[in-house]
PDB file of C-alpha atoms in Angstrom:
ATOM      1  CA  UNK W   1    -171.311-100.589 -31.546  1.00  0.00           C
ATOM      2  CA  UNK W   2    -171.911 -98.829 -34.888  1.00  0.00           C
ATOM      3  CA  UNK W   3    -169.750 -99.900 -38.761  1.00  0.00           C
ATOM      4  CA  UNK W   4    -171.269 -98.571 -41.208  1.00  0.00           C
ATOM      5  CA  UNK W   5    -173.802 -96.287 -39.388  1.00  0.00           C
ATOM      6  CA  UNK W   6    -170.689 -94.526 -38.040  1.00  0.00           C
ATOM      7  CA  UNK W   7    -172.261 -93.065 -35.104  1.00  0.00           C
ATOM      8  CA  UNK W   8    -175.489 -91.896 -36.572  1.00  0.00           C
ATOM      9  CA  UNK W   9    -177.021 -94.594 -33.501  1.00  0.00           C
ATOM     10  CA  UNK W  10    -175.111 -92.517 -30.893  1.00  0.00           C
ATOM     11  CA  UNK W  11    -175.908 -89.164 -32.071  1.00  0.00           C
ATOM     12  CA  UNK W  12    -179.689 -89.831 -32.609  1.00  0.00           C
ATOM     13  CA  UNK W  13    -180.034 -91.381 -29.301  1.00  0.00           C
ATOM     14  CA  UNK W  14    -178.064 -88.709 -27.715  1.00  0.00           C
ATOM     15  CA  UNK W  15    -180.175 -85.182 -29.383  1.00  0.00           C
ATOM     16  CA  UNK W  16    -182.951 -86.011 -27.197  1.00  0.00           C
ATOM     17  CA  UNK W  17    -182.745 -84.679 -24.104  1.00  0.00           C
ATOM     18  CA  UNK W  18    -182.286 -86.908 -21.112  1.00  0.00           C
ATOM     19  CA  UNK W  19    -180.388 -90.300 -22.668  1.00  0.00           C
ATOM     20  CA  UNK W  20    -177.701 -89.353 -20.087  1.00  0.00           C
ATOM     21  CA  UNK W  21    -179.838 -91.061 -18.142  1.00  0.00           C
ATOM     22  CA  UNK W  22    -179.739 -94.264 -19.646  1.00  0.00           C
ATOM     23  CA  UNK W  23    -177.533 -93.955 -22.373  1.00  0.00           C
ATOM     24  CA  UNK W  24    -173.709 -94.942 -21.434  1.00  0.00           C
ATOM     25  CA  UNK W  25    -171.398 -94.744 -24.601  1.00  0.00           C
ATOM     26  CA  UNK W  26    -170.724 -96.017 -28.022  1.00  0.00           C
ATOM     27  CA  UNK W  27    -168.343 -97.354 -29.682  1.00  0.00           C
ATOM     28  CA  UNK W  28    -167.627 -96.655 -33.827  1.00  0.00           C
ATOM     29  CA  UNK W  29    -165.786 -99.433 -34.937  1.00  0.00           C
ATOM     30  CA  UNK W  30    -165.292 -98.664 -38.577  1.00  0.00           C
ATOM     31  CA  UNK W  31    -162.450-101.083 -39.257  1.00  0.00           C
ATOM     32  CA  UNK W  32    -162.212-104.343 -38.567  1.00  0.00           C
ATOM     33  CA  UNK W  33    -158.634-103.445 -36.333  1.00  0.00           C
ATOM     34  CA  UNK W  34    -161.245-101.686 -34.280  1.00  0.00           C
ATOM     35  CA  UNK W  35    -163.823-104.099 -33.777  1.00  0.00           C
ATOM     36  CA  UNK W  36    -161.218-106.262 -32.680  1.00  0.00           C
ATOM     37  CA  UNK W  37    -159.068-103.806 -30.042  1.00  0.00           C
ATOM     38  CA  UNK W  38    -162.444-102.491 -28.742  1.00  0.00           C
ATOM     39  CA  UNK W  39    -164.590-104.593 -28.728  1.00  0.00           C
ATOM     40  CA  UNK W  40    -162.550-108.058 -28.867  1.00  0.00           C
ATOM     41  CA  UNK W  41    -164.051-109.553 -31.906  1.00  0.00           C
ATOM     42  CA  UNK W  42    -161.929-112.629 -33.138  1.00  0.00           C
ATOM     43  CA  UNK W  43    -159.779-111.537 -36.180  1.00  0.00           C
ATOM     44  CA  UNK W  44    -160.529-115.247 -37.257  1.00  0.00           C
ATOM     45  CA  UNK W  45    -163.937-114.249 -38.261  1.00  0.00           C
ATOM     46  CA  UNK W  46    -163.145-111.544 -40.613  1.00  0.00           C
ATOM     47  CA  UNK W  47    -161.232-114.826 -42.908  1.00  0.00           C
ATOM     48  CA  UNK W  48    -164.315-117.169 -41.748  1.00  0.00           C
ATOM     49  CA  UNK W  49    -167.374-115.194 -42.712  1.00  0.00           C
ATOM     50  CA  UNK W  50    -166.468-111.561 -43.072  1.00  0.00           C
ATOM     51  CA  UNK W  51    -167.122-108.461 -41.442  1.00  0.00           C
ATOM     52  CA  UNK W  52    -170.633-108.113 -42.875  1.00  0.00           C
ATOM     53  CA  UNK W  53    -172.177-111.629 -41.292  1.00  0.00           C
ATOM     54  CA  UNK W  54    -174.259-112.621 -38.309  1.00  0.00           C
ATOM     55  CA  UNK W  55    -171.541-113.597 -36.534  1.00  0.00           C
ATOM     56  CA  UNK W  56    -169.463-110.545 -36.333  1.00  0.00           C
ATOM     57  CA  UNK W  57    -172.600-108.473 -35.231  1.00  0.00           C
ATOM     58  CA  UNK W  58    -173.203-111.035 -32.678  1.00  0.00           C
ATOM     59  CA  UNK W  59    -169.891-110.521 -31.572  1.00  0.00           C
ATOM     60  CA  UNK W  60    -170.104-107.178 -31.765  1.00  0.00           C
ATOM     61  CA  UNK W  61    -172.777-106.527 -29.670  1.00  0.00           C
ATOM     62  CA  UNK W  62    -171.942-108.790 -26.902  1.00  0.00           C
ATOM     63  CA  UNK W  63    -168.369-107.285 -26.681  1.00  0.00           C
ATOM     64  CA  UNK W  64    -169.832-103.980 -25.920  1.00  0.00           C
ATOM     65  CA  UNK W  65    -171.982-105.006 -23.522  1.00  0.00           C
ATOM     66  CA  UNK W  66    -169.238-106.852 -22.074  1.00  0.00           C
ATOM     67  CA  UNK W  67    -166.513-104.058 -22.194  1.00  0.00           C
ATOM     68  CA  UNK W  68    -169.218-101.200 -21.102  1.00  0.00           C
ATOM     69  CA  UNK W  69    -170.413-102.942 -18.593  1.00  0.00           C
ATOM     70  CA  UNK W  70    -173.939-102.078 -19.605  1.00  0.00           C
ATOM     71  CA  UNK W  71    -177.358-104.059 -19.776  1.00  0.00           C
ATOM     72  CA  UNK W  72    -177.782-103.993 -23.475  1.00  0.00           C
ATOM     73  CA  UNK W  73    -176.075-103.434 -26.497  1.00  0.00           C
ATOM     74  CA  UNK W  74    -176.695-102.899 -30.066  1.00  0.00           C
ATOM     75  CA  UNK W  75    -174.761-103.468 -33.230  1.00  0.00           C
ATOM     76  CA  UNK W  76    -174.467-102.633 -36.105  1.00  0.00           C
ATOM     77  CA  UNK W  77    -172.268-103.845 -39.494  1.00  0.00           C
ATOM     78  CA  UNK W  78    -173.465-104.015 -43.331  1.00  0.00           C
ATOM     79  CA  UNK W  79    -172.144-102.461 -46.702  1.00  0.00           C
ATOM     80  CA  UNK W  80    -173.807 -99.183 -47.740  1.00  0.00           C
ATOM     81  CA  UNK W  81    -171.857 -98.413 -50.323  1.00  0.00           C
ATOM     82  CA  UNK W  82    -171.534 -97.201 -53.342  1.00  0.00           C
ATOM     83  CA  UNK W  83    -168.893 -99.889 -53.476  1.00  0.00           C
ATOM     84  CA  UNK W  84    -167.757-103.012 -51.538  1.00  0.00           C
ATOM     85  CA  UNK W  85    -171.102-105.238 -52.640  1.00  0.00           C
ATOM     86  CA  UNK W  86    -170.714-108.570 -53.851  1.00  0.00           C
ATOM     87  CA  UNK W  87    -173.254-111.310 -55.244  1.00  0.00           C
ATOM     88  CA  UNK W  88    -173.672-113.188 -51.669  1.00  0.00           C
ATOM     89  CA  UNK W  89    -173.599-109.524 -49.775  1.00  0.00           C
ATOM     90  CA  UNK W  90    -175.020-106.712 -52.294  1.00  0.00           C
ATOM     91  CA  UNK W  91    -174.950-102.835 -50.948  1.00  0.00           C
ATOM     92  CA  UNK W  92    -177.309-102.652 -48.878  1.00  0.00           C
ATOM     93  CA  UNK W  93    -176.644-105.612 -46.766  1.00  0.00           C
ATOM     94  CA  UNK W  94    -176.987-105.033 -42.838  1.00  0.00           C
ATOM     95  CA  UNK W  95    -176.537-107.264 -40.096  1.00  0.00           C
ATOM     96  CA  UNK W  96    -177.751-106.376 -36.681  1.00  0.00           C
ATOM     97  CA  UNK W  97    -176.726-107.444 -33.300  1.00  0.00           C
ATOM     98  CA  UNK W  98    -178.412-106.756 -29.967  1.00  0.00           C
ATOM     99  CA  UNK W  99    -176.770-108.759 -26.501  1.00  0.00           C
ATOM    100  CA  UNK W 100    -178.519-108.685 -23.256  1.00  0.00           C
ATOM    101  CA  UNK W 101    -178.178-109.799 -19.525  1.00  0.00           C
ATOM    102  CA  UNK W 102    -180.722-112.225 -18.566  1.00  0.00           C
ATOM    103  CA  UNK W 103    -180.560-113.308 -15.013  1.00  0.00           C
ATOM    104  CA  UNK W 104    -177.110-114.758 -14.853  1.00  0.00           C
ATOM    105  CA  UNK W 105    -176.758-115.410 -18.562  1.00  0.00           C
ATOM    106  CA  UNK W 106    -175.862-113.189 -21.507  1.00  0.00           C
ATOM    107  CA  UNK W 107    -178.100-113.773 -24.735  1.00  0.00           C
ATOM    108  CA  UNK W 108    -177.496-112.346 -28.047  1.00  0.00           C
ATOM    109  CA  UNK W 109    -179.779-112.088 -31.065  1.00  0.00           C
ATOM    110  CA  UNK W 110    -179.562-110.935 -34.529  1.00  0.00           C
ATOM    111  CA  UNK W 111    -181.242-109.359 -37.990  1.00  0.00           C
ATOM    112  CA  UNK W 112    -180.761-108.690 -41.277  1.00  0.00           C
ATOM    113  CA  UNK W 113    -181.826-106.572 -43.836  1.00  0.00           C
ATOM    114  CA  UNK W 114    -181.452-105.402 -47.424  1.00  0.00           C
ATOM    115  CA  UNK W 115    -181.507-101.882 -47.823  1.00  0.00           C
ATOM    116  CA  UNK W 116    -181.894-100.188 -51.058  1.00  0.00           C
ATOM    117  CA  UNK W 117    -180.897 -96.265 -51.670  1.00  0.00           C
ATOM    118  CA  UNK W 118    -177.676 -94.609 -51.919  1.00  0.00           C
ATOM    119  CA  UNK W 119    -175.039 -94.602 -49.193  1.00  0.00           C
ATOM    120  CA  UNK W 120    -177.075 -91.637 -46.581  1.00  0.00           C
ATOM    121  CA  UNK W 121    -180.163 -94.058 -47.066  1.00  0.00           C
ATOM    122  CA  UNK W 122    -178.827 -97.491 -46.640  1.00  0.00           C
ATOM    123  CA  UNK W 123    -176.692 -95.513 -43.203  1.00  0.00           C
ATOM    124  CA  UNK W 124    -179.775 -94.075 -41.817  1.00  0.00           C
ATOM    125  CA  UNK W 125    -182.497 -96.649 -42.754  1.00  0.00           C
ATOM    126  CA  UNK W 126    -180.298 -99.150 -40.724  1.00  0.00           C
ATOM    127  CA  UNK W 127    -179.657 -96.709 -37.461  1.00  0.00           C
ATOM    128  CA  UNK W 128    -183.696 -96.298 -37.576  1.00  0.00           C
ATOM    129  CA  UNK W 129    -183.725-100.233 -37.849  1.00  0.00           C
ATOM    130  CA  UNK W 130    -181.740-101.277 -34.792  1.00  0.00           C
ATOM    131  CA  UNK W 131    -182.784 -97.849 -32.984  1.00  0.00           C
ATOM    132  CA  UNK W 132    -187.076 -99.658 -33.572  1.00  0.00           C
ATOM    133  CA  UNK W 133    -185.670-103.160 -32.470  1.00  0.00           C
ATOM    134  CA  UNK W 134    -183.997-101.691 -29.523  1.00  0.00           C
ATOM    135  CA  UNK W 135    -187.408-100.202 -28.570  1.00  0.00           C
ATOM    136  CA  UNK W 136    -189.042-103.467 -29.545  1.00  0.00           C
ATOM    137  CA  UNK W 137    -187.039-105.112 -27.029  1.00  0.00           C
ATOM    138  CA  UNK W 138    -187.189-102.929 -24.582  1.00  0.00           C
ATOM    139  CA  UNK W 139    -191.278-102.967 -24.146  1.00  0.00           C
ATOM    140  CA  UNK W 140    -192.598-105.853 -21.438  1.00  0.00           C
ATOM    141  CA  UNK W 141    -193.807-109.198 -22.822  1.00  0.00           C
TER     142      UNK W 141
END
């Protein structure tokens, strides 16, 4: 479930050959209408702690695990500007979200980071994040 990467996840995950086979869909939920319809994130939390929080890309990422149907999900939501920074959330700012089925209980877990670099770097240093956690998580204890 991809914000600000705007499907840069999908399509980098998708050029190599073979992620049909594990690779099920995405979802680009640019607005926070969409994160909502698709992916049933509370509108409350938009007013609580804003689209750019912990909480959203928790929320995010379990929803599209949930509405897939799939084993894991990632997400992703930050500000990578030029614009839209504040003092609390600068450009740059990332959240991360990944939700998995253990046993018979879903977890979720998430990350931050601070990017720095124009809009292209702060969108593709943050698909290279989650894509390096996803792998992360994937390899056995």
């Amino acid at each position: 479930a991809e914000s600000c990467t705007g499907g840069l996840v999908a399509a980098a995950v998708t050029s190599v050959a073979g992620a049909s086979d594990w690779f099920d869909r995405g979802f680009v939920t640019y607005s926070n209408a969409a994160k909502s319809d698709l992916l049933g994130v509370n509108p409350e939390l938009f007013a609580r702690v804003g689209a750019v929080s912990p909480e959203v890309a928790s929320a995010m990422a379990l929803g599209a695990r949930h509405r897939a149907g799939v084993e894991v999900a990632v997400a992703i939501t930050g500000i990578a500007g030029p614009g839209g920074g504040t003092a609390e959330k600068p450009v740059g700012t990332v959240w991360f979200g990944l939700a998995w089925k253990e046993g018979d209980a879903v977890r979720s877990e998430t990350r931050h980071a601070l990017f720095k670099g124009d809009r292209d770097n702060v969108r593709l240093q943050a698909a290279e994040f989650v894509l390096r956690w996803l792998l992360q998580a994937a390899q056995p204890s």
